[in-house]
Short mmCIF file of C-alpha atoms in Angstrom, two decimals:
data_model
loop_
_atom_site.label_atom_id
_atom_site.label_comp_id
_atom_site.label_asym_id
_atom_site.label_seq_id
_atom_site.Cartn_x
_atom_site.Cartn_y
_atom_site.Cartn_z
CA UNK A 1196 -0.02 0.24 -0.02
CA UNK A 1197 1.27 3.06 -0.60
CA UNK A 1198 2.32 5.67 2.01
CA UNK A 1199 3.04 3.40 4.03
CA UNK A 1200 6.57 2.67 6.16
CA UNK A 1201 7.91 -0.07 6.16
CA UNK A 1202 8.04 -0.27 9.86
CA UNK A 1203 4.05 0.00 9.46
CA UNK A 1204 4.20 -2.65 6.93
CA UNK A 1205 5.44 -5.19 9.00
CA UNK A 1206 3.54 -4.34 12.48
CA UNK A 1207 0.33 -4.60 10.27
CA UNK A 1208 1.32 -8.49 8.34
CA UNK A 1209 1.83 -8.69 12.26
CA UNK A 1210 -0.91 -8.48 13.38
CA UNK A 1211 -2.66 -10.02 10.17
CA UNK A 1212 -0.29 -13.24 11.01
CA UNK A 1213 -1.02 -13.51 15.21
CA UNK A 1214 -4.62 -13.81 13.55
CA UNK A 1215 -3.08 -16.64 11.42
CA UNK A 1216 -1.23 -18.19 14.75
CA UNK A 1217 -4.31 -18.11 16.99
CA UNK A 1218 -6.55 -19.85 14.20
CA UNK A 1219 -3.64 -22.62 13.87
CA UNK A 1220 -4.18 -22.93 17.74
CA UNK A 1221 -7.87 -23.22 17.57
CA UNK A 1222 -7.42 -25.77 15.03
CA UNK A 1223 -4.97 -28.05 15.45
CA UNK A 1224 -4.50 -27.99 19.53
CA UNK A 1225 -8.05 -31.09 19.45
CA UNK A 1226 -5.33 -33.02 18.32
CA UNK A 1227 -2.69 -32.94 20.62
CA UNK A 1228 -5.50 -33.17 23.37
CA UNK A 1229 -7.54 -35.56 21.82
CA UNK A 1230 -7.16 -38.05 24.31
CA UNK A 1231 -8.66 -35.78 26.98
CA UNK A 1232 -11.98 -35.12 25.09
CA UNK A 1233 -12.75 -38.43 24.80
CA UNK A 1234 -11.70 -38.86 28.52
CA UNK A 1235 -14.31 -36.41 28.92
CA UNK A 1236 -17.31 -36.75 26.89
CA UNK A 1237 -17.49 -39.89 26.15
CA UNK A 1238 -16.39 -41.54 29.62
CA UNK A 1239 -17.98 -44.65 28.81
CA UNK A 1240 -16.80 -45.79 25.33
CA UNK A 1241 -13.51 -44.10 26.38
CA UNK A 1242 -13.23 -47.05 29.62
CA UNK A 1243 -14.66 -49.83 27.11
CA UNK A 1244 -13.00 -49.20 23.74
CA UNK A 1245 -10.86 -46.57 24.21
CA UNK A 1246 -9.93 -46.86 20.93
CA UNK A 1247 -13.50 -47.03 19.25
CA UNK A 1248 -13.46 -43.47 21.79
CA UNK A 1249 -10.65 -42.16 20.14
CA UNK A 1250 -11.99 -42.55 16.64
CA UNK A 1251 -15.51 -41.02 17.37
CA UNK A 1252 -13.79 -37.72 18.85
CA UNK A 1253 -12.59 -37.30 16.22
CA UNK A 1254 -15.94 -35.92 14.76
CA UNK A 1255 -14.72 -32.89 16.40
CA UNK A 1256 -11.89 -32.06 15.13
CA UNK A 1257 -14.04 -32.66 11.95
CA UNK A 1258 -16.84 -30.05 12.53
CA UNK A 1259 -14.68 -27.36 12.89
CA UNK A 1260 -13.74 -28.39 9.51
CA UNK A 1261 -16.45 -28.89 8.56
CA UNK A 1262 -17.46 -24.99 9.61
CA UNK A 1263 -14.13 -23.86 7.62
CA UNK A 1264 -15.46 -25.41 4.55
CA UNK A 1265 -19.28 -23.92 4.46
CA UNK A 1266 -17.70 -20.64 5.90
CA UNK A 1267 -15.37 -19.61 3.86
CA UNK A 1268 -17.18 -19.32 0.48
CA UNK A 1269 -20.54 -18.57 2.25
CA UNK A 1270 -18.81 -15.55 3.92
CA UNK A 1271 -16.10 -14.41 1.62
CA UNK A 1272 -18.77 -14.07 -1.32
CA UNK A 1273 -21.26 -12.25 0.66
CA UNK A 1274 -18.22 -9.89 1.89
CA UNK A 1275 -16.19 -8.73 -0.83
CA UNK A 1276 -18.31 -6.08 -0.76
CA UNK A 1277 -16.71 -4.58 3.10
CA UNK A 1278 -13.62 -2.80 4.27
CA UNK A 1279 -11.72 -5.15 4.48
CA UNK A 1280 -9.79 -3.91 8.40
CA UNK A 1281 -13.71 -3.69 9.65
CA UNK A 1282 -14.39 -7.10 8.24
CA UNK A 1283 -11.19 -8.82 9.98
CA UNK A 1284 -11.87 -6.56 13.19
CA UNK A 1285 -15.61 -9.00 12.88
CA UNK A 1286 -14.03 -12.25 11.94
CA UNK A 1287 -11.60 -11.90 15.60
CA UNK A 1288 -14.21 -11.49 17.54
CA UNK A 1289 -16.21 -13.84 15.92
CA UNK A 1290 -13.73 -16.42 16.57
CA UNK A 1291 -13.29 -15.74 20.20
CA UNK A 1292 -16.91 -15.84 21.33
CA UNK A 1293 -17.29 -18.98 19.19
CA UNK A 1294 -13.46 -20.50 21.03
CA UNK A 1295 -15.15 -19.44 24.86
CA UNK A 1296 -18.20 -21.99 23.32
CA UNK A 1297 -16.33 -24.46 22.86
CA UNK A 1298 -13.81 -23.67 25.75
CA UNK A 1299 -18.24 -23.80 28.02
CA UNK A 1300 -19.18 -27.08 25.83
CA UNK A 1301 -21.23 -29.26 28.53
CA UNK A 1302 -21.56 -32.11 26.54
CA UNK A 1303 -19.77 -34.05 23.23
CA UNK A 1304 -22.38 -32.79 21.04
CA UNK A 1305 -22.60 -29.32 22.22
CA UNK A 1306 -18.68 -29.38 21.94
CA UNK A 1307 -19.36 -30.37 18.32
CA UNK A 1308 -21.62 -27.27 17.23
CA UNK A 1309 -19.75 -24.99 18.78
CA UNK A 1310 -16.56 -26.29 17.13
CA UNK A 1311 -17.99 -26.19 13.94
CA UNK A 1312 -19.52 -23.09 14.77
CA UNK A 1313 -15.68 -21.26 15.47
CA UNK A 1314 -14.62 -22.81 12.50
CA UNK A 1315 -17.35 -20.53 10.28
CA UNK A 1316 -14.98 -17.79 9.84
CA UNK A 1317 -11.99 -19.08 9.23
CA UNK A 1318 -11.51 -19.51 5.30
CA UNK A 1319 -13.11 -16.04 5.35
CA UNK A 1320 -10.79 -14.22 7.83
CA UNK A 1321 -7.58 -16.06 5.66
CA UNK A 1322 -8.58 -15.52 1.98
CA UNK A 1323 -8.97 -11.07 3.16
CA UNK A 1324 -5.86 -11.04 4.87
CA UNK A 1325 -4.29 -12.69 2.11
CA UNK A 1326 -5.65 -10.10 -0.41
CA UNK A 1327 -4.63 -7.05 2.59
CA UNK A 1328 -0.67 -8.96 3.01
CA UNK A 1329 -0.22 -8.68 -1.15
CA UNK A 1330 -1.40 -5.02 -0.96
CA UNK A 1331 1.23 -4.25 1.90
CA UNK A 1332 3.74 -6.70 0.31
CA UNK A 1333 3.69 -5.29 -3.34
CA UNK A 1334 3.96 -6.46 -6.91
CA UNK A 1335 5.42 -9.29 -7.93
CA UNK A 1336 5.46 -10.79 -4.07
CA UNK A 1337 1.95 -12.35 -3.50
CA UNK A 1338 3.03 -15.27 -2.88
CA UNK A 1339 5.47 -14.37 -0.01
CA UNK A 1340 2.31 -12.57 1.42
CA UNK A 1341 0.03 -15.32 1.73
CA UNK A 1342 3.06 -17.63 3.09
CA UNK A 1343 3.41 -13.91 5.40
CA UNK A 1344 -0.10 -14.45 6.93
CA UNK A 1345 0.49 -17.98 6.91
CA UNK A 1346 3.59 -17.83 8.16
CA UNK A 1347 0.91 -17.62 11.52
CA UNK A 1348 -0.63 -20.66 12.02
CA UNK A 1349 2.36 -22.56 11.22
CA UNK A 1350 4.71 -21.18 13.66
CA UNK A 1351 1.70 -22.18 15.67
CA UNK A 1352 1.90 -25.65 15.55
CA UNK A 1353 6.19 -24.47 16.44
CA UNK A 1354 4.85 -23.07 19.89
CA UNK A 1355 1.68 -22.06 19.93
CA UNK A 1356 -0.05 -25.73 20.01
CA UNK A 1357 2.83 -27.53 21.16
CA UNK A 1358 2.17 -25.20 24.22
CA UNK A 1359 -1.40 -25.40 24.79
CA UNK A 1360 -1.38 -28.86 24.37
CA UNK A 1361 1.58 -28.87 27.74
CA UNK A 1362 -1.88 -26.85 29.25
CA UNK A 1363 -4.90 -28.99 28.37
CA UNK A 1364 -2.61 -32.31 29.74
CA UNK A 1365 -2.30 -30.37 32.92
CA UNK A 1366 -4.98 -28.74 33.57
CA UNK A 1367 -7.80 -29.56 31.00
CA UNK A 1368 -8.75 -29.49 27.60
CA UNK A 1369 -11.14 -26.62 28.24
CA UNK A 1370 -8.13 -24.56 29.44
CA UNK A 1371 -6.35 -24.40 26.14
CA UNK A 1372 -8.93 -23.06 24.43
CA UNK A 1373 -9.68 -20.74 27.30
CA UNK A 1374 -6.12 -19.68 25.97
CA UNK A 1375 -6.85 -20.03 22.33
CA UNK A 1376 -9.78 -17.43 22.74
CA UNK A 1377 -8.29 -14.64 24.73
CA UNK A 1378 -5.26 -14.73 21.72
CA UNK A 1379 -8.15 -14.30 19.64
CA UNK A 1380 -9.18 -11.32 21.69
CA UNK A 1381 -5.36 -10.04 20.82
CA UNK A 1382 -5.92 -10.64 18.27
CA UNK A 1383 -9.10 -7.96 17.45
CA UNK A 1384 -7.10 -5.26 18.99
CA UNK A 1385 -4.04 -5.51 16.94
CA UNK A 1386 -6.23 -5.02 14.34
CA UNK A 1387 -7.97 -2.13 15.36
CA UNK A 1388 -4.56 -0.54 15.76
CA UNK A 1389 -1.66 -2.00 13.54
CA UNK A 1390 -4.25 -2.81 10.15
CA UNK A 1391 -4.58 0.72 7.45
CA UNK A 1392 -8.00 0.79 6.05
CA UNK A 1393 -8.73 -1.26 3.31
CA UNK A 1394 -11.62 -0.66 0.67
CA UNK A 1395 -13.13 -3.72 -0.89
CA UNK A 1396 -13.82 -4.00 -3.81
CA UNK A 1397 -16.95 -2.36 -4.65
CA UNK A 1398 -17.75 -3.43 -8.05
CA UNK A 1399 -17.77 -7.23 -6.24
CA UNK A 1400 -21.20 -8.74 -7.01
CA UNK A 1401 -22.60 -12.27 -5.26
CA UNK A 1402 -23.21 -13.22 -8.31
CA UNK A 1403 -19.55 -12.13 -9.67
CA UNK A 1404 -17.94 -14.36 -6.95
CA UNK A 1405 -19.91 -17.39 -7.29
CA UNK A 1406 -18.73 -17.20 -11.26
CA UNK A 1407 -15.67 -18.08 -10.07
CA UNK A 1408 -17.68 -22.00 -9.73
CA UNK A 1409 -17.63 -21.64 -13.83
CA UNK A 1410 -13.82 -22.16 -13.84
CA UNK A 1411 -13.17 -25.78 -14.55
CA UNK A 1412 -9.16 -25.46 -12.86
CA UNK A 1413 -10.62 -23.88 -10.55
CA UNK A 1414 -12.98 -27.50 -9.11
CA UNK A 1415 -9.42 -29.22 -10.30
CA UNK A 1416 -7.31 -27.29 -8.07
CA UNK A 1417 -9.76 -27.74 -5.33
CA UNK A 1418 -10.00 -31.09 -5.40
CA UNK A 1419 -6.19 -31.69 -5.54
CA UNK A 1420 -5.68 -29.32 -2.20
CA UNK A 1421 -8.87 -31.32 -0.42
CA UNK A 1422 -7.57 -34.52 -1.10
CA UNK A 1423 -4.02 -33.67 -1.31
CA UNK A 1424 -4.20 -32.00 2.43
CA UNK A 1425 -6.24 -35.14 3.55
CA UNK A 1426 -2.95 -37.01 3.16
CA UNK A 1427 -1.57 -34.34 5.72
CA UNK A 1428 -4.14 -34.10 8.58
CA UNK A 1429 -4.25 -38.23 8.67
CA UNK A 1430 -1.36 -38.15 9.83
CA UNK A 1431 -1.80 -35.07 12.28
CA UNK A 1432 -4.91 -36.20 13.52
CA UNK A 1433 -3.37 -39.23 15.67
CA UNK A 1434 0.20 -37.48 16.29
CA UNK A 1435 -0.53 -38.41 19.85
CA UNK A 1436 -1.03 -42.18 19.89
CA UNK A 1437 1.44 -42.77 16.99
CA UNK A 1438 4.16 -40.74 19.26
CA UNK A 1439 3.22 -42.85 22.87
CA UNK A 1440 1.61 -46.85 21.29
CA UNK A 1441 3.61 -46.99 18.55
CA UNK A 1442 6.95 -45.24 18.73
CA UNK A 1443 6.14 -45.81 22.84
CA UNK A 1444 7.29 -42.46 24.39
CA UNK A 1445 6.01 -40.83 26.99
CA UNK A 1446 2.51 -38.01 26.75
CA UNK A 1447 4.94 -35.80 27.48
CA UNK A 1448 6.77 -36.18 24.29
CA UNK A 1449 3.91 -35.54 22.39
CA UNK A 1450 4.16 -31.77 23.08
CA UNK A 1451 8.40 -31.94 20.94
CA UNK A 1452 6.15 -34.26 18.01
CA UNK A 1453 3.34 -31.63 17.63
CA UNK A 1454 6.37 -28.88 17.75
CA UNK A 1455 8.40 -30.58 15.32
CA UNK A 1456 5.54 -31.03 13.14
CA UNK A 1457 5.39 -26.95 12.71
CA UNK A 1458 9.20 -26.72 12.77
CA UNK A 1459 8.91 -28.11 9.29
CA UNK A 1460 5.89 -27.01 8.35
CA UNK A 1461 7.32 -23.58 9.20
CA UNK A 1462 10.13 -23.47 6.99
CA UNK A 1463 8.35 -24.98 4.54
CA UNK A 1464 6.20 -22.61 4.14
CA UNK A 1465 8.81 -20.64 3.46
CA UNK A 1466 9.92 -22.16 0.97
CA UNK A 1467 6.28 -22.32 -0.51
CA UNK A 1468 5.45 -19.06 -1.56
CA UNK A 1469 8.55 -18.71 -2.65
CA UNK A 1470 8.21 -21.45 -4.49
CA UNK A 1471 4.68 -20.80 -6.18
CA UNK A 1472 6.07 -16.68 -6.75
CA UNK A 1473 8.41 -18.59 -9.64
CA UNK A 1474 5.64 -20.92 -11.04
CA UNK A 1475 2.28 -22.22 -8.41
CA UNK A 1476 1.72 -25.17 -10.13
CA UNK A 1477 4.83 -26.41 -11.02
CA UNK A 1478 4.84 -26.13 -7.09
CA UNK A 1479 1.38 -28.15 -6.29
CA UNK A 1480 2.98 -30.69 -9.10
CA UNK A 1481 6.09 -30.74 -6.82
CA UNK A 1482 4.93 -30.79 -3.40
CA UNK A 1483 1.41 -33.01 -3.24
CA UNK A 1484 4.06 -36.26 -5.04
CA UNK A 1485 6.51 -35.48 -1.47
CA UNK A 1486 3.43 -35.26 0.87
CA UNK A 1487 2.57 -39.18 -0.31
CA UNK A 1488 6.68 -40.48 0.33
CA UNK A 1489 6.49 -38.39 3.65
CA UNK A 1490 2.94 -40.49 4.66
CA UNK A 1491 5.17 -44.45 3.76
CA UNK A 1492 8.30 -42.94 6.12
CA UNK A 1493 6.28 -42.21 8.69
CA UNK A 1494 4.91 -45.04 8.08
CA UNK A 1495 7.74 -46.83 8.17
CA UNK A 1496 10.65 -45.22 10.09
CA UNK A 1497 7.58 -44.18 13.51
CA UNK A 1498 8.70 -47.51 15.90
CA UNK A 1499 11.57 -45.69 16.53
CA UNK A 1500 11.83 -42.21 17.68
CA UNK A 1501 14.76 -40.94 15.20
CA UNK A 1502 12.61 -41.93 12.90
CA UNK A 1503 9.47 -40.68 14.29
CA UNK A 1504 10.19 -36.89 14.74
CA UNK A 1505 12.62 -36.93 11.37
CA UNK A 1506 9.18 -37.95 9.35
CA UNK A 1507 7.11 -35.86 11.22
CA UNK A 1508 9.73 -33.15 10.14
CA UNK A 1509 9.26 -33.78 5.88
CA UNK A 1510 5.44 -34.27 6.21
CA UNK A 1511 5.11 -30.56 7.91
CA UNK A 1512 7.56 -29.03 5.82
CA UNK A 1513 6.01 -29.94 2.60
CA UNK A 1514 2.36 -29.77 4.11
CA UNK A 1515 3.09 -25.91 4.72
CA UNK A 1516 4.74 -25.35 1.16
CA UNK A 1517 1.30 -26.52 -0.77
CA UNK A 1518 -0.18 -24.51 1.20
CA UNK A 1519 1.01 -20.98 -0.15
CA UNK A 1520 1.01 -23.29 -3.77
CA UNK A 1521 -1.69 -23.91 -3.40
CA UNK A 1522 -3.93 -20.17 -2.75
CA UNK A 1523 -1.87 -19.11 -5.55
CA UNK A 1524 -2.43 -21.19 -7.65
CA UNK A 1525 -6.37 -20.53 -6.80
CA UNK A 1526 -5.57 -16.69 -7.13
CA UNK A 1527 -4.15 -17.53 -10.33
CA UNK A 1528 -7.24 -19.69 -11.93
CA UNK A 1529 -10.17 -17.10 -10.82
CA UNK A 1530 -9.92 -14.39 -12.57
CA UNK A 1531 -12.09 -11.63 -11.01
CA UNK A 1532 -12.91 -13.08 -8.38
CA UNK A 1533 -9.77 -12.92 -6.06
CA UNK A 1534 -11.69 -12.64 -2.96
CA UNK A 1535 -13.09 -16.26 -2.91
CA UNK A 1536 -10.60 -17.38 -4.50
CA UNK A 1537 -8.09 -17.07 -1.59
CA UNK A 1538 -10.29 -18.01 1.20
CA UNK A 1539 -11.58 -21.21 -1.12
CA UNK A 1540 -8.32 -22.42 -0.42
CA UNK A 1541 -9.08 -23.12 3.72
CA UNK A 1542 -12.37 -24.70 2.27
CA UNK A 1543 -10.03 -26.96 0.04
CA UNK A 1544 -7.44 -27.05 3.24
CA UNK A 1545 -9.73 -28.04 5.33
CA UNK A 1546 -12.45 -30.98 3.74
CA UNK A 1547 -8.92 -32.30 3.64
CA UNK A 1548 -9.32 -31.91 7.64
CA UNK A 1549 -12.05 -33.64 8.04
CA UNK A 1550 -11.22 -36.14 5.50
CA UNK A 1551 -8.20 -37.68 7.07
CA UNK A 1552 -9.60 -36.96 10.19
CA UNK A 1553 -12.36 -39.22 9.81
CA UNK A 1554 -10.67 -41.87 6.52
CA UNK A 1555 -7.41 -42.13 9.58
CA UNK A 1556 -10.43 -42.98 12.46
CA UNK A 1557 -11.94 -44.96 10.36
CA UNK A 1558 -8.38 -46.96 9.88
CA UNK A 1559 -7.82 -47.27 13.24
CA UNK A 1560 -11.50 -48.37 14.11
CA UNK A 1561 -11.06 -50.93 12.52
CA UNK A 1562 -8.28 -52.36 14.14
CA UNK A 1563 -5.03 -51.65 11.69
CA UNK A 1564 -2.93 -49.92 14.07
CA UNK A 1565 -2.13 -46.10 14.95
CA UNK A 1566 0.21 -46.47 11.87
CA UNK A 1567 -2.50 -47.21 9.41
CA UNK A 1568 -3.70 -43.65 8.78
CA UNK A 1569 0.47 -42.45 7.80
CA UNK A 1570 -0.80 -45.06 5.16
CA UNK A 1571 -4.15 -43.79 4.54
CA UNK A 1572 -2.12 -40.58 3.83
CA UNK A 1573 -0.09 -41.60 1.66
CA UNK A 1574 -2.91 -43.22 -0.86
CA UNK A 1575 -4.97 -39.77 -0.12
CA UNK A 1576 -2.23 -37.65 -1.11
CA UNK A 1577 -1.54 -39.66 -4.09
CA UNK A 1578 -5.15 -39.39 -5.29
CA UNK A 1579 -4.47 -35.47 -5.00
CA UNK A 1580 -1.47 -35.17 -7.37
CA UNK A 1581 -4.06 -37.29 -10.02
CA UNK A 1582 -6.05 -34.19 -9.37
CA UNK A 1583 -3.22 -31.75 -10.41
CA UNK A 1584 -1.84 -33.53 -13.33
CA UNK A 1585 -5.23 -33.61 -14.10
CA UNK A 1586 -5.33 -30.11 -13.90
CA UNK A 1587 -1.77 -29.93 -15.71
CA UNK A 1588 -2.52 -31.38 -19.21
CA UNK A 1589 -5.76 -29.83 -19.13
CA UNK A 1590 -4.10 -26.48 -19.05
CA UNK A 1591 -1.22 -27.39 -21.79
CA UNK A 1592 -3.39 -29.05 -23.53
CA UNK A 1593 -6.11 -26.06 -23.44
CA UNK A 1594 -5.74 -22.25 -22.34
CA UNK A 1595 -9.51 -22.25 -22.65
CA UNK A 1596 -9.91 -24.05 -19.43
CA UNK A 1597 -8.29 -20.84 -17.74
CA UNK A 1598 -12.24 -19.48 -18.30
CA UNK A 1599 -15.68 -20.07 -17.37
CA UNK A 1600 -17.31 -23.35 -18.37
CA UNK A 1601 -19.46 -23.09 -21.56
CA UNK A 1602 -22.87 -22.94 -20.32
CA UNK A 1603 -22.51 -22.04 -16.28
CA UNK A 1604 -22.63 -18.10 -16.30
CA UNK A 1605 -23.86 -17.65 -13.19
CA UNK A 1606 -23.56 -13.42 -13.93
CA UNK A 1607 -26.42 -14.29 -16.01
#
């Protein structure tokens, strides 16, 4: 944005990244305290069938992810005209409320409902924040702007999620969500004070934004991202049991396992942003097969502590890189509907979250063991690559696939 000093730009970017940090904490902390959630909200099942209780508690993860999938396109499309700072502030407040409701939920069913509500602002926040960050960074640095916002999410996995997981193990999982709610409240203050005013798109209409769904490349990129990210979440959702039951480490090592994933994601996010600036499609085609290989390594090496931590670092690195790559690709193929496209990546990410958690839980419930989600992850990531290859081949053969699908003009 013209007229802003470098210091003011950095502070604004940090405020946006703080929101990403809080979102990373609220999304991923459930993975670390899943046994505590199962023990409190599903006590009878947890006593009689602990594996089934863990698998069922995974619905809490899927509920948040479903909220993201529903909220991202809906809020982004409806709010494209609104001033962006005010919209970001409103979304941060909504996050605060939803997370408080999660901490206070008295039953398993109300916890699921609260997590769904808490997920609704997720995609719209990242989408709008990515557009603002792109403006702040300037021309030619859009991928790095997206990566900066996502850096809050990845750093949350290095510091926030392990620390909040430790608090949840010591004082109860509800304390974890109270801490996250406080971070969201701080984010709202930071946005109000540090982020410069930014108008929405005055020409945006709901029909124009929805027109993005007439583009075949949007659907192919969403499929590649959603299915590919599912491979990561199949591993991440059950990393607690992988650490304690397969590797044989104590529960005190779970925060370190989560931090290892987060370190990988943070480094990968920076690399992925730079890679995306040199070609988002190429980045996606490199990272998805790498994710499948990394999941296989988790399944093969997690019997040993060093193998566990090295393979988790690799999984985190590849997934961290895929985030800005897929988001930049969506923005490349979206035409004028940039607000909705920027949010759709998080629908894809959380379809993957929901799918990965569900498929990994089903494999565990079927008695295939706690390494089975990693094998599921490898298969799912390979399927995501298939859609990316179709997208690439179609674009090479028919450049007109970057334009709306014939006969589906929603703007009319």
